[in-house]
Amino acid sequence: MTDRRGVVAKRAENLMPGVPYVRGWAQARRGADELAAQLTALGLEPDFPGLTADVNVSGDGLVRLGTVRPEAAMMLAELIVSGLAVEISTQPETLPHEARHALPRTPAA
């Protein structure tokens, strides 16, 4: 079970020489720390007790959320959607222009 970038590869339990595990884990640690800081600021840290940094067999960093309640997952999804909505609203000219070019062209009626 691996996606095209190998991120979902098996976690590294047996380390192999020449794989940059420390670099991947350090990147994951920074990501996990930033996410933990944001969750703490929102009062949601207790909903993600299993948040941790990890690394896969390829040395790619992973941020594991751990087991969370469905409500916590839905809150996180809503926060992501809200953040994206704000980001999109601050780029009013770029996105519609790109979206216009992505739409299929149909003959005028």
Coordinates of N, CA and C in Angstrom, one line a residue:
M1 N 0.8 -1.2 0.0 CA 0.0 0.0 0.0 C 0.9 1.2 0.0
T2 N 1.2 1.7 -1.2 CA 2.1 2.9 -1.3 C 1.5 3.8 -2.4
D3 N 1.4 5.1 -2.0 CA 1.0 6.1 -3.0 C 2.1 6.4 -4.0
R4 N 1.9 7.2 -5.0 CA 2.9 7.4 -6.0 C 4.2 8.0 -5.5
R5 N 4.1 8.7 -4.4 CA 5.3 9.3 -3.8 C 6.0 8.4 -2.8
G6 N 5.4 7.3 -2.5 CA 5.9 6.4 -1.5 C 5.7 6.8 0.0
V7 N 4.8 7.8 0.2 CA 4.6 8.3 1.5 C 3.9 7.3 2.4
V8 N 3.1 6.5 1.9 CA 2.3 5.6 2.7 C 3.0 4.2 2.8
A9 N 4.3 4.2 2.4 CA 5.1 3.0 2.5 C 5.2 2.6 4.0
K10 N 5.5 1.3 4.2 CA 5.6 0.8 5.6 C 6.6 1.7 6.4
R11 N 6.2 1.9 7.7 CA 7.0 2.7 8.6 C 8.4 2.0 8.8
A12 N 9.4 2.7 9.1 CA 10.7 2.2 9.2 C 10.9 1.6 10.6
E13 N 10.9 0.3 10.6 CA 11.2 -0.4 11.9 C 12.6 -1.0 11.9
N14 N 13.1 -1.4 10.7 CA 14.5 -1.9 10.6 C 15.2 -0.9 9.7
L15 N 16.1 -0.2 10.2 CA 16.8 0.9 9.4 C 17.8 0.2 8.5
M16 N 17.9 0.9 7.3 CA 18.9 0.4 6.3 C 19.9 1.5 6.1
P17 N 21.2 1.1 5.9 CA 22.2 2.1 5.6 C 22.0 2.9 4.4
G18 N 22.4 4.2 4.5 CA 22.2 5.1 3.3 C 20.9 5.8 3.2
V19 N 19.9 5.5 4.0 CA 18.6 6.1 3.9 C 18.6 7.3 4.9
P20 N 18.2 8.5 4.4 CA 18.2 9.6 5.3 C 17.0 9.7 6.3
Y21 N 17.0 8.7 7.2 CA 15.9 8.7 8.2 C 15.8 9.9 9.1
V22 N 17.0 10.4 9.5 CA 17.0 11.5 10.5 C 16.4 12.7 9.8
R23 N 16.8 13.0 8.6 CA 16.3 14.2 7.9 C 14.8 14.1 7.7
G24 N 14.3 12.9 7.3 CA 12.8 12.7 7.1 C 12.1 12.9 8.5
W25 N 12.7 12.3 9.5 CA 12.0 12.4 10.8 C 12.0 13.8 11.3
A26 N 13.1 14.6 11.1 CA 13.2 15.9 11.6 C 12.2 16.8 10.9
Q27 N 12.0 16.6 9.6 CA 11.0 17.3 8.8 C 9.6 17.0 9.4
A28 N 9.4 15.7 9.7 CA 8.1 15.3 10.2 C 7.9 15.9 11.6
R29 N 8.9 16.0 12.4 CA 8.8 16.6 13.7 C 8.4 18.1 13.7
R30 N 9.1 18.8 12.7 CA 8.7 20.2 12.5 C 7.2 20.4 12.1
G31 N 6.8 19.5 11.2 CA 5.4 19.5 10.8 C 4.4 19.2 12.0
A32 N 4.8 18.1 12.7 CA 3.9 17.7 13.9 C 3.9 18.8 14.9
D33 N 5.1 19.5 15.2 CA 5.1 20.5 16.2 C 4.2 21.7 15.7
E34 N 4.3 22.1 14.5 CA 3.5 23.2 14.0 C 2.0 22.9 14.1
L35 N 1.6 21.7 13.7 CA 0.2 21.3 13.8 C -0.2 21.2 15.2
A36 N 0.6 20.7 16.1 CA 0.3 20.7 17.6 C 0.1 22.1 18.1
A37 N 1.0 23.0 17.7 CA 0.8 24.4 18.1 C -0.5 25.0 17.7
Q38 N -0.9 24.8 16.4 CA -2.2 25.3 15.9 C -3.4 24.6 16.6
L39 N -3.3 23.3 16.8 CA -4.4 22.7 17.6 C -4.5 23.1 19.0
T40 N -3.3 23.4 19.6 CA -3.3 24.0 21.0 C -4.0 25.3 21.0
A41 N -3.6 26.2 20.0 CA -4.2 27.5 20.0 C -5.7 27.5 19.8
L42 N -6.2 26.4 19.2 CA -7.6 26.3 19.0 C -8.3 25.5 20.1
G43 N -7.5 25.0 21.0 CA -8.1 24.2 22.1 C -8.4 22.8 21.7
L44 N -7.8 22.3 20.6 CA -8.1 21.0 20.1 C -7.0 20.0 20.4
E45 N -6.0 20.3 21.1 CA -4.9 19.4 21.3 C -5.3 18.1 22.0
P46 N -6.3 18.1 22.9 CA -6.7 16.9 23.6 C -7.4 15.9 22.6
D47 N -7.9 16.4 21.5 CA -8.6 15.6 20.5 C -7.6 14.8 19.6
F48 N -6.3 15.1 19.7 CA -5.3 14.5 18.9 C -4.1 14.0 19.7
P49 N -4.4 13.1 20.7 CA -3.4 12.6 21.6 C -2.3 11.8 21.0
G50 N -2.6 11.2 19.8 CA -1.6 10.4 19.1 C -0.7 11.1 18.1
L51 N -0.8 12.4 18.0 CA 0.0 13.2 17.1 C 1.5 13.0 17.3
T52 N 2.2 12.5 16.3 CA 3.6 12.2 16.4 C 4.3 12.3 15.1
A53 N 5.6 12.4 15.1 CA 6.4 12.3 13.9 C 6.9 10.9 13.7
D54 N 7.1 10.5 12.5 CA 7.5 9.2 12.2 C 8.3 9.3 10.8
V55 N 8.8 8.1 10.4 CA 9.5 8.1 9.1 C 9.2 6.7 8.5
N56 N 9.1 6.7 7.1 CA 8.8 5.4 6.5 C 10.1 4.7 6.0
V57 N 10.0 3.6 5.4 CA 11.2 2.8 5.0 C 12.1 3.6 4.0
S58 N 11.5 4.5 3.3 CA 12.2 5.3 2.3 C 12.9 6.5 2.9
G59 N 12.6 6.8 4.1 CA 13.2 8.0 4.8 C 12.3 9.2 4.7
D60 N 11.1 9.0 4.2 CA 10.2 10.2 4.1 C 9.5 10.4 5.4
G61 N 9.5 11.7 5.9 CA 8.9 12.0 7.1 C 7.4 11.8 7.0
L62 N 6.8 11.4 8.1 CA 5.3 11.2 8.2 C 4.8 11.9 9.5
V63 N 3.7 12.5 9.4 CA 3.0 13.1 10.6 C 1.8 12.2 10.8
R64 N 1.9 11.5 11.9 CA 0.8 10.6 12.3 C -0.2 11.3 13.2
L65 N -1.5 11.3 12.9 CA -2.5 11.9 13.7 C -2.9 10.9 14.8
G66 N -2.7 9.7 14.7 CA -3.1 8.7 15.7 C -4.6 8.4 15.5
T67 N -5.2 7.7 16.4 CA -6.6 7.4 16.4 C -7.4 8.6 16.9
V68 N -8.3 9.1 16.2 CA -9.1 10.2 16.6 C -10.6 9.9 16.5
R69 N -11.3 10.6 17.3 CA -12.8 10.5 17.2 C -13.3 11.0 15.9
P70 N -14.4 10.5 15.4 CA -14.9 11.0 14.1 C -15.2 12.6 14.2
E71 N -15.6 13.0 15.3 CA -15.9 14.5 15.5 C -14.6 15.3 15.3
A72 N -13.5 14.8 15.9 CA -12.2 15.5 15.8 C -11.8 15.5 14.3
A73 N -12.0 14.4 13.6 CA -11.6 14.4 12.2 C -12.4 15.4 11.4
M74 N -13.7 15.5 11.7 CA -14.6 16.4 11.0 C -14.2 17.8 11.3
M75 N -13.8 18.1 12.6 CA -13.4 19.5 12.9 C -12.1 19.8 12.1
L76 N -11.2 18.9 12.0 CA -10.0 19.2 11.3 C -10.3 19.4 9.8
A77 N -11.2 18.6 9.3 CA -11.6 18.8 7.9 C -12.2 20.2 7.7
E78 N -13.1 20.6 8.6 CA -13.7 21.9 8.5 C -12.7 23.1 8.6
L79 N -11.7 22.9 9.5 CA -10.7 23.9 9.6 C -9.9 24.0 8.3
I80 N -9.6 22.9 7.7 CA -8.8 22.9 6.4 C -9.6 23.6 5.3
V81 N -10.9 23.3 5.2 CA -11.8 23.9 4.2 C -11.9 25.4 4.5
S82 N -12.1 25.8 5.8 CA -12.2 27.2 6.1 C -10.9 28.0 5.7
G83 N -9.7 27.3 6.0 CA -8.5 28.0 5.6 C -8.3 28.1 4.1
L84 N -8.7 27.1 3.4 CA -8.6 27.2 1.9 C -9.6 28.2 1.4
A85 N -10.8 28.4 2.0 CA -11.7 29.4 1.6 C -11.1 30.8 1.8
V86 N -10.5 31.0 2.9 CA -9.8 32.3 3.2 C -8.7 32.5 2.2
E87 N -7.9 31.5 1.9 CA -6.8 31.6 1.0 C -7.3 32.0 -0.4
I88 N -8.4 31.3 -0.8 CA -9.0 31.5 -2.2 C -9.5 33.0 -2.2
S89 N -10.2 33.4 -1.2 CA -10.8 34.7 -1.2 C -9.7 35.9 -1.2
T90 N -8.5 35.6 -0.9 CA -7.4 36.6 -0.9 C -6.8 36.6 -2.3
Q91 N -7.1 35.7 -3.2 CA -6.5 35.7 -4.5 C -7.7 35.7 -5.5
P92 N -8.4 36.8 -5.6 CA -9.6 36.9 -6.4 C -9.4 36.8 -7.9
E93 N -8.2 37.4 -8.3 CA -8.0 37.4 -9.8 C -7.3 36.1 -10.3
T94 N -6.5 35.5 -9.5 CA -5.7 34.4 -10.0 C -6.6 33.2 -10.2
L95 N -7.4 32.8 -9.1 CA -8.1 31.6 -9.2 C -9.2 31.6 -10.3
P96 N -10.0 32.6 -10.4 CA -11.0 32.6 -11.4 C -10.4 32.5 -12.8
H97 N -9.3 33.2 -13.0 CA -8.6 33.1 -14.3 C -8.1 31.7 -14.6
E98 N -7.5 31.0 -13.6 CA -7.1 29.6 -13.8 C -8.3 28.7 -14.0
A99 N -9.4 29.0 -13.2 CA -10.6 28.1 -13.4 C -11.2 28.3 -14.7
R100 N -11.2 29.5 -15.3 CA -11.7 29.7 -16.6 C -11.0 28.9 -17.6
H101 N -9.7 28.8 -17.5 CA -9.0 28.0 -18.5 C -9.1 26.5 -18.3
A102 N -9.5 26.1 -17.1 CA -9.7 24.7 -16.8 C -11.0 24.1 -17.3
L103 N -12.0 25.1 -17.5 CA -13.3 24.6 -17.9 C -13.3 24.1 -19.3
P104 N -14.1 23.1 -19.6 CA -14.2 22.6 -21.0 C -14.8 23.7 -21.9
R105 N -14.3 23.8 -23.0 CA -14.9 24.8 -24.0 C -16.1 24.2 -24.7
T106 N -17.2 24.9 -24.7 CA -18.4 24.4 -25.4 C -18.8 25.5 -26.4
P107 N -19.3 25.1 -27.5 CA -19.7 26.1 -28.5 C -20.8 27.0 -28.0
A108 N -20.8 28.2 -28.4 CA -21.8 29.2 -27.9 C -23.1 28.9 -28.5
A109 N -24.2 29.0 -27.7 CA -25.5 28.6 -28.2 C -26.2 29.8 -28.9

